[in-house]
Structures are given as structure tokens and as C-alpha cells.
Amino acid sequence: MARKFLYFFAFCIILVIAGAFLLARFPAELTRLAMVPTAAFTPVTPLPANAYEDPKLWYSRPGIGTSDPARWQPAYAGDRGLLPTPAEPKQQFAVFFVHPTSYVNRASWNAPLENGGDPEAERIARIYLRGMASPFNAATEIWAPRYRQATFGAFLTDAPEGRQAIDAAYADVREAFRFFVSSVDPKTPIVLAGHSQGALHLKRLLAEEVKGTPLAQRLVAAYVVGWPVSPLHDLPVMGTPACTAADQTGCVLGWSSFGEPADPSLVLEAYESAPALDGKLPGAEPMLCTNPLTGLTGGTAPASANLGTLVPEETLEKGTLQPGLVPATCDKRGLLLIGPAPEMGSYVLPGNNYHVYDLPLFWANTKADVARRVGAWKPAR
């Protein structure tokens, strides 16, 4: 169970609710008290096989038009200097994007879909998509499903209800993915992307729906961001190698961003003690770290290589691109260090954890990375 990984992200909420003193003495107990549902788990009825034919079950898909949050395009702030504009892909491609946890209500284990869903979770999900799915907006098609995601507290408990909630969320994502595959031209290359809970579900999709199938030949890249990926215990099960070249296709990219000085102790403890896809504990093995400024596994790059960070306004609903703002270095633990903590708003988590900003920090480079890999992709012969 990956529950400990998200303890860290609940701490900042508990800090406000219960105060630093109580949190220091009873962190696990207070986290569970504030976030884990107390209601009995209600089995989630599987969606009908044709459920995702309904446009209402998608935040993004062809035909939505100007209200599609993933199609938002930020502008650059001020003079861009001599930095190049990210190239547009020269061929069509389709993106399947799974958004991170926006449902934190402890009234139920899974987010509702009926009657428009939970209003606050829906609002936050659209904000996430504007900031995190928009780097992929050069795609011919972007598909981002609504799904009955596990509530935040489901990751913070060893109770079977937590695992059941996560499995139910994955089942929705899987059904949405199958509809996506059936809807996209079979000759079109695909990009998979997701963040946090969305990235967790992508890992399983790659292992169960892509590995060993014709889809693997169509995979340009998988951006599995904001959730740990073990090179030894996850990637072989996923059947997809790490990206070790900037124009490599059929590979995985992933990173977790920290400003300096960084205190990633809780994240590392969770990673070491949570079973990977092969059922084994990663231990002290470094997690996968792609440097988003170079597109390579590991290494360092200066801030001058950053084509544009999406710096949000306080509400995260709008923002502007600022080039040259942050560098990137993969350290020996597999964490992505971004230098002295930049000002990105009030959602930086304790320990200088820039989890919410993993993709916005490297917005323009991610867009350029996608274009480069799509351009290098070749159909199977």
C-alpha cells in the first residue's frame, strides 16, 4: 500500500487543523482522524462498458471546445529573450491524461460522478488540468476522464477499504482508457500522462493494458509524474523502459520536485516501505528521476535551459510563463532538486516539496519534450 507516500501531503492540512504541537506528537493519528473516511465502504458498482461514450464523463475530449481546460494556453510574461519557442509536432498524436486527487471529502471513499459530482472536487480538477494537462495541448486529441477517484484519506490507512477505493478508481480509469483506445485512429501515436494519483493509475495501465499489446508500438512516451517509480521493481512490470535519450520513444519519464534545502524524509520513507508493482519493497534504491530540462534520466541542467515555468496566480486558475526561473538536478536518491525555493504560491508543501507544481515548473520544456518525441516516433513495420 502506498499510503505513507501521501501522509506527507496531508501533514500541511493537519498543520492548520490541529496545530504543530499536536501534529508533532500524534502525526499518524491526527492525519487519519482528519482525512480517512469513517463511513463503511460501499462497494462501487462497475460502470457499464459503454459508460464513457457519454461526453459528460470527460473533462477533455474532442468536441468540447473552448471550455476544455486542457486546451488553455498561457502567455509569456515580459521579454522572452533569446529562448526558442517549443516546436509544434509535425504529425498527429493523441493524449490520455489522468488528473491527480482533487477529492478530499471524508464522507465517502470514492468521489461521486452522478449529479455533476462533488462541486469542489470538480472545480479543483479543472484547475489541475489547466496547469498540468495544458503542456500536452499541441496534441490533435486530448482525453481526460472524470473518474471515481479514491479520496485523499484512502491512501492513509491499512484498512482494506483504502485498497478497495483505489482499485475502484483504477477500474474507472481503465474503462475510460479502453474507450479512448477504441475512439482514436489505430495508426495514431499516443502519449500517456498523469500526476500523483493519476500517475499511480498510469503505472498499472501500462502493466495491464499496454505491455505486450499493439498499443506498446504506438506509445510515444508515458509521463508518470509526482508518484514514485522504481526502476528495478516497477519498470519491468510496466514493460516500458526509462527515457535515456531526448528523442527516445516508447519510454517513461517521471520526477518529484523539491526546492532547497529539501527535507524529503517522509516521502523517502514511504517509497522505501511501500510495495512496488512486483510486490517487493524498493528499500533504499533510487527512484526514477527524469530531468525535464534535458529529457534524460538523471543529470543536471541550469536555469537558462528552462524554456518557461508556469507561475500561477494565487488561485492557480491563471498564470504566465517565465523562462530561466529554475534549474533541475536529479540527486542520488532520485529526487529532482530545483535550487533555492522559487516563489510559486501558497501550495508548496512542507520540506520544500513542490508536488503541486511538478509539471508547471517545467511547462514549456514538457511541451517541447512531447513535440520532440512525437517527431521521432515511427510506426511499427
Coordinates of C-alpha atoms in Angstrom, one line a residue:
M1 CA 0.0 0.0 0.0
A2 CA 1.3 3.4 -1.0
R3 CA -0.5 5.1 2.0
K4 CA 2.7 6.6 3.6
F5 CA 3.6 8.4 0.5
L6 CA 0.5 10.7 0.9
Y7 CA 0.9 11.1 4.7
F8 CA 3.4 13.9 3.8
F9 CA 0.8 15.8 1.7
A10 CA -1.8 15.5 4.5
F11 CA 0.5 17.0 7.1
C12 CA 0.2 20.5 5.8
I13 CA -3.6 20.3 6.1
I14 CA -3.4 18.9 9.6
L15 CA -0.9 21.6 10.5
V16 CA -3.8 24.1 10.1
I17 CA -6.4 21.9 11.6
A18 CA -4.7 20.6 14.7
G19 CA -1.6 22.8 15.2
A20 CA 2.1 22.0 15.0
F21 CA 2.4 20.7 18.6
L22 CA -0.3 18.0 18.3
L23 CA 0.9 17.0 14.9
A24 CA 4.5 16.5 16.2
R25 CA 3.2 14.2 18.9
F26 CA 0.5 12.3 17.1
P27 CA 1.1 12.7 13.3
A28 CA -0.4 9.4 12.1
E29 CA -3.3 9.5 14.4
L30 CA -4.3 13.1 13.5
T31 CA -3.8 12.5 9.8
R32 CA -6.2 9.6 9.8
L33 CA -8.7 11.5 12.0
A34 CA -8.8 14.4 9.6
M35 CA -8.7 12.6 6.3
V36 CA -9.7 8.9 6.5
P37 CA -13.5 8.3 6.0
T38 CA -15.3 6.9 9.0
A39 CA -18.2 5.6 6.9
A40 CA -18.3 2.0 5.9
F41 CA -17.0 1.3 2.4
T42 CA -19.8 1.0 -0.1
P43 CA -18.9 -1.3 -3.0
V44 CA -18.5 0.8 -6.2
T45 CA -20.7 -0.6 -8.9
P46 CA -18.6 -1.0 -12.1
L47 CA -19.6 1.4 -14.9
P48 CA -21.2 -0.1 -17.9
A49 CA -18.8 -0.9 -20.7
N50 CA -20.2 1.9 -22.8
A51 CA -20.3 4.5 -20.0
Y52 CA -17.5 6.6 -21.4
E53 CA -19.4 7.2 -24.6
D54 CA -21.1 9.9 -22.6
P55 CA -19.3 13.3 -23.1
K56 CA -20.3 14.2 -19.5
L57 CA -17.7 11.8 -18.2
W58 CA -14.8 13.7 -19.7
Y59 CA -13.2 16.9 -18.7
S60 CA -11.3 16.9 -22.0
R61 CA -12.1 15.1 -25.3
P62 CA -12.6 16.1 -28.9
G63 CA -15.6 18.4 -29.4
I64 CA -15.7 20.1 -26.0
G65 CA -14.4 23.4 -27.5
T66 CA -13.3 26.4 -25.5
S67 CA -14.4 25.1 -22.2
D68 CA -11.9 22.3 -22.4
P69 CA -9.4 23.0 -19.5
A70 CA -6.5 21.1 -21.2
R71 CA -6.7 23.4 -24.2
W72 CA -5.8 26.5 -22.1
Q73 CA -2.7 28.3 -23.4
P74 CA -0.7 30.5 -21.1
A75 CA 1.2 33.6 -22.3
Y76 CA 4.8 34.5 -21.6
A77 CA 5.5 37.3 -19.2
G78 CA 7.6 40.2 -20.5
D79 CA 10.5 39.8 -22.8
R80 CA 11.4 36.2 -23.5
G81 CA 14.9 37.0 -24.6
L82 CA 16.6 34.5 -27.0
L83 CA 14.9 31.3 -25.8
P84 CA 13.3 29.4 -28.6
T85 CA 9.6 28.7 -28.9
P86 CA 8.8 25.0 -28.4
A87 CA 8.3 23.3 -31.7
E88 CA 4.9 22.0 -32.7
P89 CA 4.7 18.3 -33.6
K90 CA 4.7 17.6 -37.3
Q91 CA 2.2 14.7 -37.0
Q92 CA -1.0 13.9 -35.3
F93 CA -1.0 12.3 -31.8
A94 CA -3.5 11.7 -29.0
V95 CA -3.0 12.2 -25.2
F96 CA -4.7 10.3 -22.4
F97 CA -4.3 12.3 -19.2
V98 CA -5.3 11.2 -15.6
H99 CA -5.6 14.1 -13.2
P100 CA -4.4 14.0 -9.5
T101 CA -6.5 13.7 -6.4
S102 CA -9.0 16.6 -6.1
Y103 CA -11.5 14.8 -3.9
V104 CA -10.6 15.2 -0.2
N105 CA -14.0 14.7 1.3
R106 CA -14.1 12.1 4.1
A107 CA -17.9 11.5 3.6
S108 CA -17.1 8.6 1.2
W109 CA -14.2 6.5 0.0
N110 CA -14.7 7.4 -3.7
A111 CA -15.7 10.6 -5.4
P112 CA -19.2 10.6 -6.8
L113 CA -19.9 11.1 -10.5
E114 CA -23.7 11.4 -10.5
N115 CA -25.4 14.8 -10.4
G116 CA -22.2 16.5 -11.5
G117 CA -20.1 15.1 -8.8
D118 CA -18.6 16.9 -5.8
P119 CA -18.6 20.6 -6.7
E120 CA -15.3 21.4 -5.0
A121 CA -13.5 18.4 -6.3
E122 CA -14.8 19.2 -9.8
R123 CA -13.5 22.8 -9.6
I124 CA -10.1 21.7 -8.4
A125 CA -9.8 19.0 -11.1
R126 CA -10.3 21.6 -13.8
I127 CA -7.7 23.8 -12.3
Y128 CA -5.3 20.9 -12.2
L129 CA -6.0 20.2 -15.8
R130 CA -5.3 23.8 -16.9
G131 CA -1.9 23.7 -15.3
M132 CA -0.9 20.0 -15.8
A133 CA -2.5 18.8 -19.0
S134 CA -2.0 22.0 -21.0
P135 CA 1.7 21.3 -21.7
F136 CA 0.3 18.5 -24.0
N137 CA -2.1 20.8 -25.8
A138 CA -0.3 20.5 -29.2
A139 CA -2.0 17.1 -29.4
T140 CA -4.6 16.5 -32.0
E141 CA -6.8 15.0 -29.3
I142 CA -6.6 15.2 -25.5
W143 CA -8.7 12.9 -23.5
A144 CA -9.0 13.4 -19.7
P145 CA -11.7 11.4 -17.9
R146 CA -13.7 12.0 -14.8
Y147 CA -13.4 9.0 -12.5
R148 CA -14.5 7.9 -9.1
Q149 CA -11.1 8.6 -7.7
A150 CA -10.1 7.4 -4.2
T151 CA -10.5 10.2 -1.6
F152 CA -7.3 11.5 -0.1
G153 CA -7.7 9.6 3.1
A154 CA -7.9 6.2 1.2
F155 CA -4.1 6.4 0.9
L156 CA -3.6 6.9 4.6
T157 CA -4.9 3.7 6.0
D158 CA -4.0 0.0 6.1
A159 CA -7.7 -0.9 6.2
P160 CA -9.0 -2.9 3.3
E161 CA -11.4 -0.1 2.4
G162 CA -8.4 2.1 1.2
R163 CA -7.2 -0.5 -1.2
Q164 CA -10.8 -1.2 -2.4
A165 CA -11.3 2.6 -3.1
I166 CA -8.0 2.8 -5.1
D167 CA -9.0 -0.3 -7.1
A168 CA -12.4 1.1 -7.8
A169 CA -10.8 4.3 -9.1
Y170 CA -8.5 2.4 -11.3
A171 CA -11.4 0.4 -12.7
D172 CA -12.9 3.6 -14.0
V173 CA -9.6 4.8 -15.4
R174 CA -9.2 1.5 -17.2
E175 CA -12.7 1.7 -18.7
A176 CA -12.0 5.3 -19.9
F177 CA -8.7 4.2 -21.4
R178 CA -10.3 1.4 -23.3
F179 CA -12.9 3.8 -24.8
F180 CA -10.0 6.2 -25.6
V181 CA -8.2 3.4 -27.5
S182 CA -11.3 2.4 -29.3
S183 CA -12.0 6.0 -30.4
V184 CA -8.6 7.0 -31.6
D185 CA -7.4 6.1 -35.1
P186 CA -5.3 2.9 -34.7
K187 CA -2.5 4.5 -36.7
T188 CA -2.2 7.5 -34.4
P189 CA 0.6 7.5 -31.8
I190 CA -0.4 8.0 -28.2
V191 CA 1.0 9.8 -25.2
L192 CA 0.0 8.8 -21.6
A193 CA 0.3 11.4 -18.8
G194 CA -0.8 11.7 -15.2
H195 CA 0.1 13.2 -11.9
S196 CA 0.1 11.9 -8.3
Q197 CA -3.0 9.5 -8.0
G198 CA -3.3 9.8 -11.8
A199 CA 0.3 8.6 -12.2
L200 CA -0.3 5.7 -9.8
H201 CA -3.2 4.5 -12.1
L202 CA -1.0 5.0 -15.2
K203 CA 1.6 2.6 -13.8
R204 CA -1.0 -0.1 -13.6
L205 CA -2.4 0.8 -17.0
L206 CA 1.0 0.4 -18.6
A207 CA 1.4 -3.0 -16.9
E208 CA -2.1 -4.4 -17.6
E209 CA -3.3 -2.6 -20.8
V210 CA -0.2 -1.7 -22.8
K211 CA 2.6 -4.1 -22.1
G212 CA 2.8 -6.9 -24.7
T213 CA 0.0 -5.4 -26.9
P214 CA 0.0 -3.5 -30.2
L215 CA -0.5 -0.3 -28.1
A216 CA 3.1 -0.6 -26.9
Q217 CA 4.2 0.1 -30.5
R218 CA 2.1 3.3 -30.6
L219 CA 3.3 4.6 -27.3
V220 CA 5.4 7.8 -27.8
A221 CA 6.0 8.3 -24.0
A222 CA 4.4 8.0 -20.6
Y223 CA 4.8 11.0 -18.3
V224 CA 4.3 9.3 -14.9
V225 CA 4.9 12.4 -12.7
G226 CA 4.5 13.0 -9.0
W227 CA 4.4 9.4 -7.9
P228 CA 7.5 7.2 -7.2
V229 CA 8.6 4.8 -9.9
S230 CA 11.1 2.1 -9.0
P231 CA 13.5 1.3 -11.9
L232 CA 14.0 -2.2 -10.6
H233 CA 10.6 -3.1 -9.3
D234 CA 8.1 -1.1 -11.3
L235 CA 9.5 -0.6 -14.8
P236 CA 10.0 -4.3 -15.7
V237 CA 6.3 -4.9 -14.7
M238 CA 5.2 -1.9 -16.7
G239 CA 7.1 -3.2 -19.7
T240 CA 8.4 0.2 -20.6
P241 CA 12.0 1.4 -20.0
A242 CA 13.1 4.8 -18.7
C243 CA 13.8 7.5 -21.2
T244 CA 17.6 7.8 -21.5
A245 CA 17.7 9.8 -24.7
A246 CA 15.9 13.1 -25.6
D247 CA 14.3 11.7 -28.7
Q248 CA 13.6 8.1 -27.4
T249 CA 10.1 6.8 -27.8
G250 CA 8.2 4.1 -26.0
C251 CA 9.6 5.1 -22.6
V252 CA 8.7 6.5 -19.2
L253 CA 9.5 9.9 -17.7
G254 CA 8.9 10.8 -14.0
W255 CA 10.1 13.2 -11.4
S256 CA 9.2 14.7 -8.0
S257 CA 10.3 18.3 -7.4
F258 CA 11.9 19.8 -4.2
G259 CA 13.3 23.2 -3.6
E260 CA 16.4 23.5 -1.5
P261 CA 17.1 23.0 1.3
A262 CA 14.9 19.9 0.9
D263 CA 13.5 17.6 3.5
P264 CA 12.1 14.6 1.7
S265 CA 12.4 12.2 4.6
L266 CA 8.7 11.3 4.8
V267 CA 8.4 10.8 1.0
L268 CA 11.6 8.6 1.0
E269 CA 10.3 6.6 4.0
A270 CA 7.1 5.9 2.2
Y271 CA 8.8 5.0 -1.0
E272 CA 11.1 2.6 0.8
S273 CA 8.3 0.8 2.7
A274 CA 5.5 0.6 0.1
P275 CA 5.4 -2.5 -2.2
A276 CA 6.2 -1.8 -5.9
L277 CA 4.3 -3.4 -8.8
D278 CA 6.2 -6.6 -8.4
G279 CA 5.2 -6.8 -4.7
K280 CA 8.7 -6.1 -3.4
L281 CA 9.9 -3.2 -1.3
P282 CA 12.2 -0.7 -3.2
G283 CA 14.2 -0.1 0.0
A284 CA 17.0 2.5 -0.5
E285 CA 17.0 2.0 -4.3
P286 CA 16.8 5.4 -6.0
M287 CA 13.5 6.3 -7.6
L288 CA 13.3 7.1 -11.3
C289 CA 14.3 10.8 -11.9
T290 CA 13.9 12.3 -15.4
N291 CA 15.5 15.7 -15.8
P292 CA 12.7 17.6 -17.5
L293 CA 15.1 20.2 -18.8
T294 CA 17.0 17.7 -20.8
G295 CA 14.6 14.7 -21.3
L296 CA 17.3 12.4 -19.9
T297 CA 17.4 10.1 -16.9
G298 CA 19.5 11.8 -14.2
G299 CA 21.9 14.7 -14.6
T300 CA 21.7 18.4 -14.1
A301 CA 20.7 21.5 -16.2
P302 CA 21.0 25.2 -15.4
A303 CA 18.0 27.6 -15.2
S304 CA 19.0 29.0 -18.6
A305 CA 17.7 25.7 -20.1
N306 CA 14.2 26.2 -18.7
L307 CA 12.1 27.4 -21.6
G308 CA 9.2 28.5 -19.3
T309 CA 7.8 27.9 -15.8
L310 CA 4.1 28.4 -15.5
V311 CA 3.9 30.7 -12.5
P312 CA 0.3 30.7 -11.2
E313 CA -1.8 33.4 -9.6
E314 CA -2.9 32.6 -6.1
T315 CA -6.0 30.7 -7.2
L316 CA -4.0 28.6 -9.6
E317 CA -6.6 29.4 -12.3
K318 CA -4.3 31.6 -14.3
G319 CA -0.6 32.2 -14.7
T320 CA 2.2 33.3 -17.0
L321 CA 5.3 31.6 -18.4
Q322 CA 8.6 32.8 -17.1
P323 CA 11.8 31.4 -18.8
G324 CA 15.0 30.8 -16.9
L325 CA 13.4 30.6 -13.5
V326 CA 14.5 27.2 -12.1
P327 CA 17.3 24.7 -12.7
A328 CA 16.9 20.9 -12.3
T329 CA 19.2 18.3 -10.8
C330 CA 18.5 14.6 -10.2
D331 CA 20.2 13.7 -6.9
K332 CA 21.4 10.3 -5.9
R333 CA 18.1 9.4 -4.3
G334 CA 16.1 10.1 -7.4
L335 CA 14.7 13.4 -6.3
L336 CA 14.5 16.4 -8.6
L337 CA 16.1 19.4 -6.9
I338 CA 15.2 22.9 -8.3
G339 CA 17.6 25.1 -6.4
P340 CA 16.6 27.8 -3.8
A341 CA 12.9 27.5 -3.4
P342 CA 11.2 29.8 -6.0
E343 CA 8.1 31.8 -5.3
M344 CA 5.2 29.8 -6.8
G345 CA 2.4 30.5 -4.4
S346 CA 1.0 29.1 -1.1
Y347 CA 0.7 25.4 -2.1
V348 CA 4.3 24.5 -1.6
L349 CA 4.2 21.6 0.9
P350 CA 6.4 21.2 4.0
G351 CA 10.0 20.3 3.3
N352 CA 10.1 22.5 0.2
N353 CA 8.1 19.9 -1.6
Y354 CA 6.8 21.3 -5.0
H355 CA 4.5 18.4 -5.6
V356 CA 1.6 20.5 -6.9
Y357 CA 4.0 22.3 -9.3
D358 CA 5.8 19.2 -10.7
L359 CA 4.6 19.9 -14.3
P360 CA 4.1 23.7 -14.2
L361 CA 7.7 24.2 -13.1
F362 CA 8.8 22.8 -16.5
W363 CA 5.7 23.6 -18.6
A364 CA 7.4 24.8 -21.8
N365 CA 10.1 22.1 -21.6
T366 CA 7.5 19.4 -21.2
K367 CA 5.7 20.7 -24.3
A368 CA 8.9 20.7 -26.3
D369 CA 9.8 17.2 -25.0
V370 CA 6.5 15.9 -26.3
A371 CA 6.9 17.5 -29.7
R372 CA 10.4 16.1 -30.0
R373 CA 9.4 12.5 -29.1
V374 CA 6.3 12.7 -31.3
G375 CA 8.6 13.8 -34.2
A376 CA 11.0 10.9 -33.5
W377 CA 8.2 8.2 -33.3
K378 CA 7.9 5.8 -36.2
P379 CA 5.1 3.3 -36.8
A380 CA 5.9 -0.4 -36.5
R381 CA 6.7 -2.2 -39.8

